[in-house]
Amino acid sequence: MSFVNVACEATSQGTNEVFVTEEVRFSEHKLLFNNDIRGESLANIGRPRVWSQTRQELCETVPYFRNWQSGVYFKEGVTYGYLVDGYGAMRDVCNGRVIISHGGGKSCRRQDGSFGLFASQLLTDASVCSLIKNYINKQPLAMIVGNKKNAEFKVPARYCVMGLYYITHAWPEYELNENDDDLTDEEDILNGNNTEHKKSKTKREGPFIRWKFRFEWVPDQEFSPWWESPSQKLIYSTILPGTLKVFLCPECVAPSSKIYKTAWICLNHKCNRFWQAWSDKNQWIKVPNNLVYDPVFLNPGLTARDQLHRIPFSILPPQPPSTLNNDLTNSNALYGVQYWKGFHCLRCGRISCRNKWAFWECANCRLRHEVPEQLLAPSMLRNPNLPVLIGPAFDYDSCIKDNSGIIKTSEVSAEGAVVCKYCFPEGGYIIHRIGNSSINKISDQFFIKFQRKDLPFKRNVLKKGSNRIGTPLIARQFTMNVGAKYKFSLECDTLRFEETPQIIQDCYKYVQEMCNSFVDGAKFNEMLLAAYLNDQRMSWHDDGEKGVGPIIGNLSLGASAELKFRRKKKKISKNLSDKDCTDDFSVGPSDHTNSSKDASEERLPLPYTIFTSPSPYMPIDALELGLKSRGTGPELILKIHHGDLLMMVGHEIQQNYEHALFPEGFRIAATVRYIALDDENLKST
């Protein structure tokens, strides 16, 4: 491992101190070149030890908050992180040492901008239940504040980790909703669809129950509150622990603390007198409208006296791997999950996504974290429990849905490659060329050389990708585009072929030649390279982008992957006559009959020959054996291995189907296409 520092600002006159430039300044004191956020320094005054500017940076880096949408992150019933941000409830408080907030879920926004419940929150609700467990077990959690929160202090960045907090009190409140017909789905509002107001799907009469929680700063944790000045910290150190009066309800005899200044209220949601106040005249009255909390309730010091202050984890995220695992038989040593997680800068506290292929870089002060280059051979990614193929590959991994209309034929080339052809009922077909160890020697070299750190791979911004609060998102995969300008889902820079390393040019020519051996005259002008690290997958993708040619080729390198095709939701299968298909060698049950076209016109181009079995073909009910077909799910599932070539021929597949990729480990894919120029008519190509 090595640290590289860039963006140095200046050297202080008369001293040897070197400062660095920050994109976000937290104080009047400049950031020293050798600053450490784990210690005390002038630059660390008012500086959160962990902060980010996007939700993606937060969720990809800190292990205690990985919730991309709601504010409560829990796993196996335990809450690890809690986010307070813009969408609060009545009587929420955020003064730093004490935070009063609510359990998540069942919230909608009214047309006047206020928020309310459309149903009661229950103890069985996932987020409420997990928070209650932390309260009962006295388990601390990490508190994060966003700068949209109406806090009593300045939040200097989009998301700032405050520290560890106990839940000292949990109680239900009644919340009155006066204009339920005007409620708008919160998901719609947060996605930016403000124009159309939709009524809540759940229509019930209020009032509804909302669960509230009081969080208190855990004393003696690893860092002091960054939002407090030295004088404020001194004041808090002199505050004595407070006490709240507890009364027994005359109706249910259950105890409830007097947390409101104006009245004592029964907080037992099972009691007939729940959310009713007990007056000085010893009678039940309506809860006053001007409820305010008791001042003691808003000050720290209400943790249990006998409670040991346990620090279960550090708020500092783990650093990226500093040395490579010497066990190179496992791809996790080089391209495991930890290699695409975010980077926490120990100089300025910023957490940043890894978007560069060669290193992690702080987006604030440009501190870099580099890892020595080591290359992974394809043999390290193969399943050791399967034989190494030196002849025709086994074709047992494809799976066709019943009644999908997809017809499969197979052939074996003279060099031992199995070539499968999948004809779709709407028109068009997919060619899957499956190689073996001798055929894949060129692919082996491509895979090894594509791992070099000097290649311009990076994670690019998704054009239409944003989470529910509008923060820009970057794709998980590392990509690089060469040739024609990329103008689809990614904001991707495009390189000219002549300015790229020779290995990229060689790969483009190799894939182009392979595709032309199947479809004569196949034309391409662009290649998109994508690298998938372990535990990364591609969501459902639509290839029917405007301006893409009818033929798409793809070379798979590295770990195997499962490729699924399904019909687009708005498309209905047409009962068309089968096109470009033969029944020379079919697998699985099918009602397909021989086409009236000449079989010689339907076969793949020479030198490929039809594979024939020495024994007569016997029809076998594949459903009875559980092979090759399914009744539900995607229309087609293919298993793609290292060195395999995949071709999608025909706009019909692009228009009617979408696909998703599920890699089993580290892999690189090279996709070639023809992209029409802005003034070009694609139909003429």
XYZ file of C-alpha atoms in Angstrom:
685
model
C 0.000 0.000 0.000
C 1.051 3.566 -0.596
C -0.519 6.925 0.124
C -0.223 9.600 -2.535
C -1.033 13.202 -1.746
C -2.085 15.698 -4.364
C -3.639 19.165 -4.393
C -1.036 20.639 -2.042
C -1.761 24.315 -1.500
C 1.294 26.007 -0.034
C 4.028 25.876 2.543
C 3.558 28.152 5.519
C 6.123 30.912 5.630
C 8.708 30.393 8.325
C 7.607 26.809 9.013
C 7.749 23.430 7.348
C 3.970 22.995 7.495
C 2.322 22.064 4.200
C -1.388 22.635 3.658
C -3.762 20.979 1.218
C -6.785 22.349 -0.594
C -10.238 21.141 0.446
C -13.427 21.302 -1.566
C -15.396 21.687 1.698
C -13.930 23.917 4.401
C -14.981 23.281 7.994
C -13.125 26.037 9.791
C -10.883 29.023 9.288
C -7.899 26.780 9.942
C -6.347 25.191 6.875
C -5.921 21.448 6.613
C -2.392 20.263 7.246
C -0.779 17.809 4.866
C -0.237 15.345 7.729
C -3.490 16.000 9.588
C -5.096 12.992 11.297
C -8.814 13.153 12.107
C -8.265 10.635 14.919
C -6.352 13.242 16.910
C -6.857 16.806 18.100
C -5.848 19.692 15.839
C -7.056 23.139 14.898
C -8.359 21.828 11.565
C -10.393 19.169 13.381
C -12.415 21.718 15.378
C -15.986 21.544 14.073
C -15.023 18.749 11.663
C -17.069 15.529 11.612
C -14.777 12.528 11.783
C -16.898 10.776 9.142
C -18.893 12.681 6.505
C -20.051 12.419 2.913
C -21.751 14.442 0.222
C -23.905 11.667 -1.291
C -26.044 8.836 0.005
C -24.120 6.362 -2.146
C -20.811 7.291 -0.502
C -22.391 6.693 2.883
C -23.974 3.349 2.052
C -20.941 1.944 0.211
C -18.461 2.816 2.954
C -19.808 2.663 6.510
C -20.838 -0.837 7.618
C -23.409 0.471 10.108
C -25.642 2.245 7.573
C -26.401 0.641 4.214
C -30.008 1.734 3.758
C -30.441 3.523 0.433
C -33.952 4.766 1.160
C -35.291 4.904 4.709
C -33.585 6.286 7.803
C -33.326 3.103 9.900
C -30.690 0.497 9.038
C -31.155 -2.807 10.821
C -29.962 -6.339 10.234
C -31.342 -9.473 11.893
C -33.519 -7.360 14.148
C -30.712 -5.100 15.452
C -30.473 -1.413 14.508
C -26.938 -0.342 13.632
C -27.530 3.122 12.185
C -30.153 5.854 12.268
C -30.379 8.849 9.919
C -32.212 12.072 10.795
C -32.741 14.308 7.793
C -35.423 16.422 6.164
C -38.678 14.548 6.780
C -39.503 14.797 10.470
C -42.610 14.525 12.626
C -44.252 16.711 15.255
C -42.114 17.403 18.323
C -38.927 16.024 16.790
C -35.815 17.494 18.436
C -32.171 17.587 17.373
C -29.965 19.541 19.784
C -26.923 17.289 19.424
C -26.603 15.464 22.722
C -30.307 14.575 22.681
C -32.294 13.616 19.593
C -36.010 12.851 19.569
C -37.242 11.232 16.395
C -39.707 8.630 15.185
C -39.855 5.118 13.793
C -40.013 4.840 10.029
C -42.791 3.836 7.707
C -46.445 4.613 6.914
C -45.814 8.307 6.324
C -47.252 10.470 3.550
C -46.943 14.081 2.535
C -49.921 16.422 2.300
C -50.441 18.961 -0.430
C -49.613 21.769 2.000
C -46.144 20.253 2.489
C -46.691 18.765 5.935
C -46.325 15.069 6.715
C -48.726 12.689 8.382
C -49.483 9.016 8.877
C -51.924 7.044 6.760
C -51.919 4.105 9.218
C -50.759 3.395 12.743
C -47.210 2.242 13.333
C -47.124 -1.107 15.111
C -44.616 -2.816 17.368
C -44.425 -5.530 14.725
C -43.266 -3.080 12.030
C -39.687 -3.951 11.103
C -38.027 -0.611 11.859
C -40.031 0.018 15.047
C -39.365 -3.513 16.288
C -35.609 -3.231 15.706
C -35.440 0.111 17.536
C -37.389 -1.333 20.463
C -34.904 -4.214 20.678
C -32.009 -1.749 20.893
C -33.903 0.091 23.632
C -34.566 -3.049 25.672
C -31.052 -4.456 25.221
C -29.377 -1.057 25.781
C -27.551 -1.493 22.488
C -25.961 1.714 21.093
C -26.383 2.691 17.470
C -24.631 5.122 15.121
C -26.445 8.425 14.590
C -26.125 10.281 11.264
C -27.513 13.747 10.565
C -28.271 15.282 7.164
C -28.079 18.964 6.384
C -31.800 19.054 5.575
C -32.589 18.417 9.231
C -33.827 21.409 11.215
C -31.099 20.989 13.832
C -30.019 23.435 16.545
C -26.488 23.436 15.130
C -24.918 23.746 11.699
C -24.515 20.555 9.688
C -21.486 21.324 7.478
C -21.880 18.512 4.921
C -24.711 16.540 3.349
C -24.340 13.619 5.784
C -22.324 13.709 9.002
C -21.859 10.870 11.481
C -22.501 12.226 14.979
C -21.414 9.248 17.052
C -22.968 6.458 19.132
C -26.289 6.933 20.935
C -28.448 5.024 23.382
C -32.219 4.862 23.093
C -33.301 5.972 26.574
C -37.073 6.215 26.009
C -39.574 4.745 23.567
C -43.247 5.680 23.594
C -46.284 5.959 21.293
C -48.164 9.136 20.485
C -51.430 9.837 18.743
C -51.090 11.871 15.578
C -54.147 13.583 14.163
C -54.616 13.803 10.382
C -57.190 16.345 9.309
C -56.990 16.140 5.502
C -56.415 12.484 4.718
C -57.777 12.876 1.180
C -54.895 15.197 0.337
C -52.140 12.773 1.294
C -49.564 12.026 -1.368
C -47.378 8.955 -1.429
C -44.020 9.842 0.178
C -42.155 7.689 -2.325
C -43.606 9.773 -5.132
C -42.579 13.050 -3.539
C -39.022 11.936 -2.822
C -38.656 10.732 -6.389
C -39.539 14.208 -7.623
C -43.046 13.486 -8.921
C -44.625 16.538 -7.330
C -47.127 17.363 -10.031
C -49.605 14.562 -9.535
C -51.044 14.029 -6.061
C -52.051 10.446 -5.422
C -54.284 9.446 -2.586
C -52.959 6.960 -0.127
C -53.757 3.365 -0.912
C -54.643 2.768 2.746
C -57.716 4.764 3.734
C -58.559 4.655 7.430
C -59.921 7.091 9.923
C -57.408 8.642 12.307
C -55.935 9.309 14.728
C -52.936 7.060 14.148
C -50.163 5.924 16.459
C -46.605 7.065 15.827
C -43.720 5.589 17.826
C -41.210 8.127 19.144
C -37.685 7.518 20.443
C -35.297 9.561 22.542
C -31.607 9.113 21.655
C -28.807 10.270 23.940
C -25.111 10.675 23.263
C -23.038 7.835 24.732
C -20.548 9.321 27.218
C -16.830 8.631 26.945
C -16.819 7.409 23.342
C -13.878 7.697 20.982
C -14.561 11.280 19.796
C -16.121 14.317 21.435
C -19.111 16.043 19.754
C -17.783 17.877 16.691
C -20.714 20.332 16.631
C -19.908 21.770 20.065
C -17.448 24.541 20.793
C -14.999 24.089 23.693
C -17.205 26.309 25.876
C -20.316 24.246 25.078
C -18.491 21.049 25.964
C -17.538 22.610 29.301
C -21.149 23.569 29.996
C -22.411 20.051 29.256
C -19.760 18.590 31.553
C -21.295 20.535 34.472
C -24.903 19.404 33.884
C -25.993 16.966 36.558
C -28.053 13.894 35.651
C -31.762 14.658 35.749
C -34.803 12.671 36.782
C -38.298 12.427 35.400
C -41.397 11.895 37.477
C -43.207 8.636 36.862
C -46.945 8.223 37.468
C -49.174 5.177 37.489
C -52.221 5.391 35.266
C -55.461 5.221 37.319
C -57.011 3.181 34.508
C -54.370 0.571 33.537
C -51.957 0.987 36.497
C -49.048 1.095 34.010
C -46.192 3.564 34.678
C -45.585 6.469 32.290
C -42.896 9.138 32.621
C -43.930 12.777 32.661
C -42.059 13.793 29.519
C -44.295 16.758 28.663
C -44.130 19.977 30.652
C -47.819 20.874 30.400
C -49.441 17.593 31.466
C -48.934 13.974 32.396
C -50.280 11.632 29.701
C -50.879 7.883 29.714
C -48.483 6.406 27.141
C -49.745 2.818 27.265
C -51.233 2.301 23.797
C -53.295 -0.634 25.081
C -55.021 1.460 27.737
C -58.516 2.856 27.220
C -57.171 6.212 28.403
C -54.166 6.242 26.064
C -53.165 9.757 24.988
C -55.404 11.392 27.569
C -54.083 13.829 30.179
C -54.637 13.653 33.937
C -55.541 17.097 35.253
C -54.844 18.725 38.619
C -58.505 18.099 39.417
C -57.883 14.338 39.181
C -59.903 13.809 36.055
C -59.179 12.875 32.449
C -58.986 15.690 29.946
C -58.116 16.118 26.290
C -54.403 16.395 25.510
C -53.465 20.097 25.160
C -52.530 21.311 21.687
C -49.419 23.149 22.873
C -47.463 20.144 24.093
C -43.811 20.845 24.886
C -41.220 18.559 26.416
C -40.021 18.851 29.982
C -36.615 20.644 29.976
C -35.105 17.704 31.837
C -36.147 15.477 28.939
C -34.161 17.624 26.512
C -30.906 17.539 28.476
C -28.452 14.635 28.641
C -28.202 12.529 31.759
C -31.167 10.152 31.523
C -29.206 6.990 30.825
C -29.530 4.251 33.416
C -27.246 4.824 36.391
C -26.021 1.230 36.450
C -25.519 1.104 32.690
C -21.990 0.409 31.512
C -21.079 2.500 28.489
C -20.329 -0.182 25.930
C -18.708 0.849 22.656
C -19.635 -1.995 20.264
C -17.920 -0.594 17.173
C -15.977 2.378 15.912
C -17.682 5.003 13.783
C -14.564 5.051 11.573
C -15.107 2.739 8.582
C -12.449 0.090 7.877
C -9.659 1.175 5.563
C -9.277 -0.490 2.146
C -6.909 -3.481 2.005
C -3.359 -2.377 2.645
C -1.691 -5.591 1.451
C -2.846 -8.212 -0.987
C -3.828 -11.627 0.212
C -1.086 -14.076 -0.723
C -3.636 -16.846 -1.303
C -4.103 -16.255 -5.021
C -6.267 -19.363 -5.385
C -9.132 -17.191 -4.178
C -10.268 -14.271 -6.347
C -11.424 -12.462 -3.194
C -7.743 -11.817 -2.538
C -7.666 -9.373 -5.446
C -11.194 -8.421 -6.404
C -13.322 -9.098 -3.321
C -16.100 -6.917 -1.942
C -13.624 -4.809 0.020
C -12.051 -3.682 -3.269
C -15.114 -1.761 -4.451
C -16.191 -0.393 -1.079
C -15.696 3.302 -0.394
C -12.653 4.993 1.094
C -12.584 6.887 4.393
C -9.927 9.604 4.341
C -8.053 9.775 7.653
C -6.797 13.251 6.802
C -10.093 15.131 6.300
C -12.804 12.593 7.268
C -14.537 12.476 3.873
C -15.824 9.130 2.648
C -15.724 8.676 -1.119
C -16.789 6.000 -3.559
C -14.045 4.189 -5.396
C -14.472 5.368 -8.986
C -10.919 4.949 -10.273
C -9.530 1.620 -11.454
C -6.009 2.145 -10.109
C -6.674 3.647 -6.674
C -9.066 5.095 -4.120
C -9.107 8.883 -3.967
C -10.598 11.302 -1.447
C -13.035 13.599 -3.236
C -12.261 16.403 -0.780
C -8.487 16.621 -0.231
C -7.343 14.190 -3.004
C -5.503 11.780 -0.725
C -4.963 8.525 -2.629
C -4.800 4.950 -1.457
C -3.034 2.686 -3.932
C -2.615 -1.069 -4.010
C 0.254 -2.834 -5.809
C -0.715 -4.393 -9.111
C -1.083 -8.160 -9.235
C -2.786 -10.026 -12.042
C -5.286 -12.823 -11.716
C -5.202 -15.731 -14.175
C -8.524 -17.113 -15.506
C -7.689 -20.523 -14.036
C -8.020 -19.033 -10.547
C -11.684 -18.261 -11.214
C -12.863 -21.572 -12.593
C -14.742 -24.112 -10.519
C -12.107 -26.635 -9.324
C -14.785 -29.318 -9.027
C -15.410 -29.339 -12.797
C -13.116 -30.911 -15.425
C -10.962 -28.767 -17.701
C -12.475 -29.023 -21.164
C -10.124 -29.755 -24.050
C -12.826 -30.748 -26.538
C -16.432 -29.723 -27.220
C -17.865 -27.966 -24.181
C -20.804 -29.327 -22.270
C -23.968 -27.391 -23.006
C -26.099 -28.154 -19.994
C -26.561 -24.748 -18.414
C -29.104 -23.113 -20.736
C -32.715 -23.016 -19.624
C -35.756 -22.103 -21.741
C -39.134 -21.222 -20.300
C -42.104 -23.324 -21.359
C -44.220 -21.808 -24.148
C -41.681 -19.016 -24.658
C -41.473 -19.817 -28.345
C -37.666 -19.806 -28.220
C -36.120 -22.575 -30.337
C -32.585 -23.866 -29.790
C -30.183 -25.552 -32.206
C -26.587 -26.621 -31.583
C -23.515 -27.248 -33.708
C -19.863 -28.108 -33.100
C -17.070 -26.429 -34.991
C -14.003 -28.205 -36.321
C -11.919 -26.601 -33.568
C -14.210 -27.999 -30.871
C -16.366 -24.966 -29.990
C -20.051 -25.588 -29.319
C -22.276 -23.044 -31.088
C -25.832 -22.681 -29.830
C -28.472 -20.667 -31.641
C -31.612 -19.401 -29.875
C -34.347 -18.198 -32.230
C -37.002 -15.898 -30.771
C -40.657 -15.950 -31.878
C -40.742 -12.210 -32.602
C -37.716 -12.569 -34.890
C -33.985 -12.353 -34.336
C -31.685 -14.834 -32.666
C -28.838 -15.188 -30.173
C -25.620 -17.081 -30.934
C -23.681 -18.485 -27.980
C -20.210 -19.801 -28.821
C -18.799 -21.922 -25.992
C -15.059 -22.513 -26.101
C -12.597 -24.755 -24.283
C -9.109 -24.458 -22.778
C -7.290 -24.629 -26.122
C -9.594 -22.177 -27.910
C -9.514 -19.674 -25.023
C -5.769 -18.982 -25.034
C -6.267 -15.591 -26.685
C -9.012 -14.742 -24.217
C -6.671 -15.684 -21.365
C -4.217 -13.008 -22.466
C -6.951 -10.403 -22.847
C -8.211 -11.060 -19.329
C -4.772 -10.788 -17.717
C -3.784 -7.619 -19.573
C -7.115 -5.900 -18.924
C -6.342 -5.969 -15.191
C -3.460 -3.526 -15.597
C -3.837 -0.440 -13.434
C -2.896 1.952 -16.249
C -6.088 1.241 -18.214
C -8.691 4.053 -18.060
C -11.436 2.072 -16.315
C -13.663 4.066 -13.977
C -17.127 4.055 -12.438
C -19.358 6.451 -14.361
C -22.432 8.432 -13.353
C -25.810 7.000 -14.289
C -27.713 9.545 -16.366
C -31.141 8.658 -15.016
C -29.905 7.067 -11.834
C -30.728 8.795 -8.591
C -31.893 7.527 -5.274
C -35.164 8.627 -3.731
C -33.743 11.970 -2.577
C -32.202 12.904 -5.901
C -28.498 12.308 -5.217
C -26.525 11.368 -8.356
C -25.499 7.716 -8.498
C -22.509 6.059 -10.120
C -22.676 2.587 -11.583
C -21.055 -0.213 -9.623
C -19.166 -1.556 -12.617
C -15.952 -0.047 -13.939
C -16.409 0.858 -17.597
C -14.475 2.267 -20.552
C -15.892 3.258 -23.950
C -13.867 3.313 -27.182
C -14.824 4.393 -30.696
C -18.220 5.997 -31.333
C -19.519 8.321 -28.634
C -21.485 6.596 -25.889
C -24.832 8.354 -25.391
C -27.013 6.025 -23.376
C -27.335 5.179 -19.673
C -23.888 6.363 -18.501
C -22.142 9.713 -18.587
C -19.141 7.989 -20.099
C -16.083 9.544 -21.703
C -15.206 8.086 -25.102
C -11.676 7.381 -26.305
C -10.496 7.057 -29.891
C -9.138 3.649 -30.813
C -5.780 5.074 -31.863
C -5.193 6.621 -28.421
C -5.895 3.445 -26.446
C -3.384 0.743 -25.428
C -2.709 -1.939 -28.035
C -4.511 -4.609 -25.997
C -7.814 -2.750 -26.426
C -7.369 -2.467 -30.171
C -6.463 -6.161 -30.401
C -9.544 -7.170 -28.428
C -11.819 -5.087 -30.657
C -10.400 -6.684 -33.813
C -10.675 -10.173 -32.296
C -14.340 -9.788 -31.341
C -15.142 -8.202 -34.696
C -13.547 -11.087 -36.596
C -15.357 -13.644 -34.449
C -18.709 -11.971 -35.069
C -18.085 -11.796 -38.807
C -17.439 -15.548 -38.872
C -21.089 -16.008 -37.862
C -22.765 -13.051 -39.551
C -20.926 -11.938 -42.668
C -20.567 -8.176 -42.908
C -21.348 -7.459 -39.260
C -20.421 -3.833 -38.719
C -19.244 -2.199 -35.467
C -17.804 1.165 -34.487
C -17.819 1.077 -30.666
C -16.613 -1.173 -27.855
C -17.743 -0.862 -24.232
C -15.564 -2.647 -21.665
C -17.095 -3.398 -18.262
C -15.327 -4.900 -15.226
C -17.426 -6.560 -12.530
C -15.848 -7.163 -9.140
C -17.066 -9.841 -6.747
C -20.682 -9.524 -5.579
C -21.597 -7.066 -8.304
C -24.508 -7.619 -10.642
C -26.193 -5.740 -13.441
C -29.837 -4.785 -13.013
C -32.334 -5.397 -15.781
C -31.087 -3.602 -18.880
C -32.898 -2.569 -22.043
C -30.810 -2.923 -25.212
C -33.440 -1.145 -27.303
C -31.659 2.193 -27.131
C -32.179 4.524 -30.047
C -29.395 4.431 -32.584
C -27.982 0.973 -31.748
C -27.373 -1.343 -34.699
C -29.119 -4.710 -35.061
C -26.055 -6.800 -34.115
C -24.415 -6.774 -30.687
C -21.369 -8.922 -29.861
C -19.972 -9.704 -26.419
C -16.793 -11.486 -25.285
C -16.840 -12.792 -21.701
C -13.594 -12.879 -19.721
C -12.996 -14.210 -16.215
C -15.603 -15.703 -13.897
C -18.768 -17.321 -15.160
C -22.059 -15.461 -15.114
C -25.747 -16.176 -15.491
C -27.518 -14.147 -18.177
C -31.313 -13.903 -18.022
C -33.679 -12.637 -20.706
C -37.278 -11.688 -20.037
C -39.975 -9.948 -22.022
C -40.516 -6.284 -21.379
C -43.578 -5.670 -19.272
C -45.507 -3.769 -21.934
C -44.739 -6.229 -24.700
C -47.023 -9.183 -25.498
C -45.702 -12.262 -27.207
C -46.841 -12.557 -30.808
C -47.741 -15.913 -32.352
C -45.530 -15.387 -35.338
C -44.105 -18.079 -37.560
C -40.658 -19.142 -36.468
C -37.871 -17.288 -38.218
C -34.314 -18.378 -38.932
C -34.713 -21.650 -37.003
C -34.170 -25.346 -37.653
C -34.932 -28.485 -35.729
C -31.663 -30.210 -36.584
C -30.824 -30.605 -32.916
C -33.364 -29.371 -30.377
C -33.212 -29.718 -26.626
C -36.256 -29.815 -24.401
C -39.958 -30.173 -25.245
C -41.302 -28.050 -28.073
C -44.376 -27.899 -30.291
C -42.238 -26.498 -33.087
C -42.496 -28.209 -36.468
C -40.008 -28.092 -39.302
C -40.010 -24.816 -41.163
C -40.970 -24.771 -44.786
C -37.751 -22.947 -45.600
C -34.798 -24.824 -47.005
C -32.793 -26.196 -44.069
C -29.526 -25.229 -45.736
C -30.549 -21.572 -45.489
C -31.174 -21.888 -41.781
C -27.900 -23.455 -40.657
C -25.006 -21.476 -39.278
C -22.314 -20.512 -41.813
C -19.602 -22.979 -42.683
C -17.223 -24.426 -41.491
C -19.674 -25.351 -38.703
C -21.382 -28.728 -39.077
C -24.442 -30.134 -37.414
C -23.662 -32.306 -34.409
C -25.355 -35.693 -34.748
C -25.743 -38.444 -32.197
C -24.847 -42.049 -33.140
C -28.043 -43.253 -31.494
C -31.566 -42.307 -32.602
C -32.927 -39.160 -30.976
C -35.499 -40.150 -28.376
C -38.070 -37.560 -27.261
C -37.773 -37.138 -23.494
C -40.102 -35.127 -21.323
C -37.681 -32.544 -19.934
C -40.278 -31.339 -17.454
C -40.410 -34.815 -15.945
C -36.639 -34.738 -15.413
C -36.581 -31.102 -14.319
C -34.187 -30.213 -17.149
C -33.848 -27.387 -19.631
C -37.231 -25.766 -19.105
C -39.341 -23.995 -16.524
C -42.912 -22.807 -16.240
C -42.121 -19.447 -14.629
C -39.409 -16.798 -14.587
C -37.311 -15.369 -17.429
C -37.816 -16.670 -20.948
C -34.162 -17.673 -21.348
C -31.242 -18.276 -18.971
C -27.718 -18.757 -20.315
C -24.547 -19.651 -18.435
C -21.671 -17.576 -19.823
C -18.110 -18.804 -19.206
C -14.639 -17.393 -19.762
C -13.895 -17.029 -23.477
C -17.539 -17.368 -24.567
C -18.827 -15.198 -27.388
C -22.423 -14.009 -27.397
C -24.161 -12.348 -30.360
C -27.596 -10.753 -30.387
C -28.842 -10.446 -33.974
C -31.968 -8.506 -34.866
C -33.720 -5.435 -33.495
C -36.674 -7.632 -32.525
C -34.870 -8.922 -29.424
C -33.794 -5.423 -28.429
C -37.340 -4.145 -28.798
C -39.140 -6.950 -26.969
C -36.704 -8.231 -24.324
C -34.466 -6.999 -21.520
C -31.671 -8.837 -19.744
C -29.805 -8.986 -16.435
C -26.358 -10.368 -15.626
C -25.419 -12.234 -12.440
C -21.632 -12.756 -12.266
C -20.164 -15.417 -10.008
C -16.987 -13.427 -9.425
C -14.568 -11.024 -11.051
C -15.145 -10.759 -14.784
C -14.618 -8.370 -17.699
C -16.950 -8.097 -20.676
C -16.143 -6.542 -24.052
C -19.278 -5.492 -25.964
C -19.128 -4.288 -29.576
C -21.964 -2.447 -31.308
C -22.683 -0.102 -34.131
C -23.935 3.274 -32.908
C -25.424 5.564 -35.507
C -24.035 9.060 -35.770
C -26.335 11.963 -35.016
C -27.119 12.583 -38.699
C -27.127 8.934 -39.776
C -30.134 6.850 -40.671
C -29.614 3.538 -38.902
C -31.931 1.623 -41.252
C -29.478 2.149 -44.091
C -26.631 0.388 -42.229
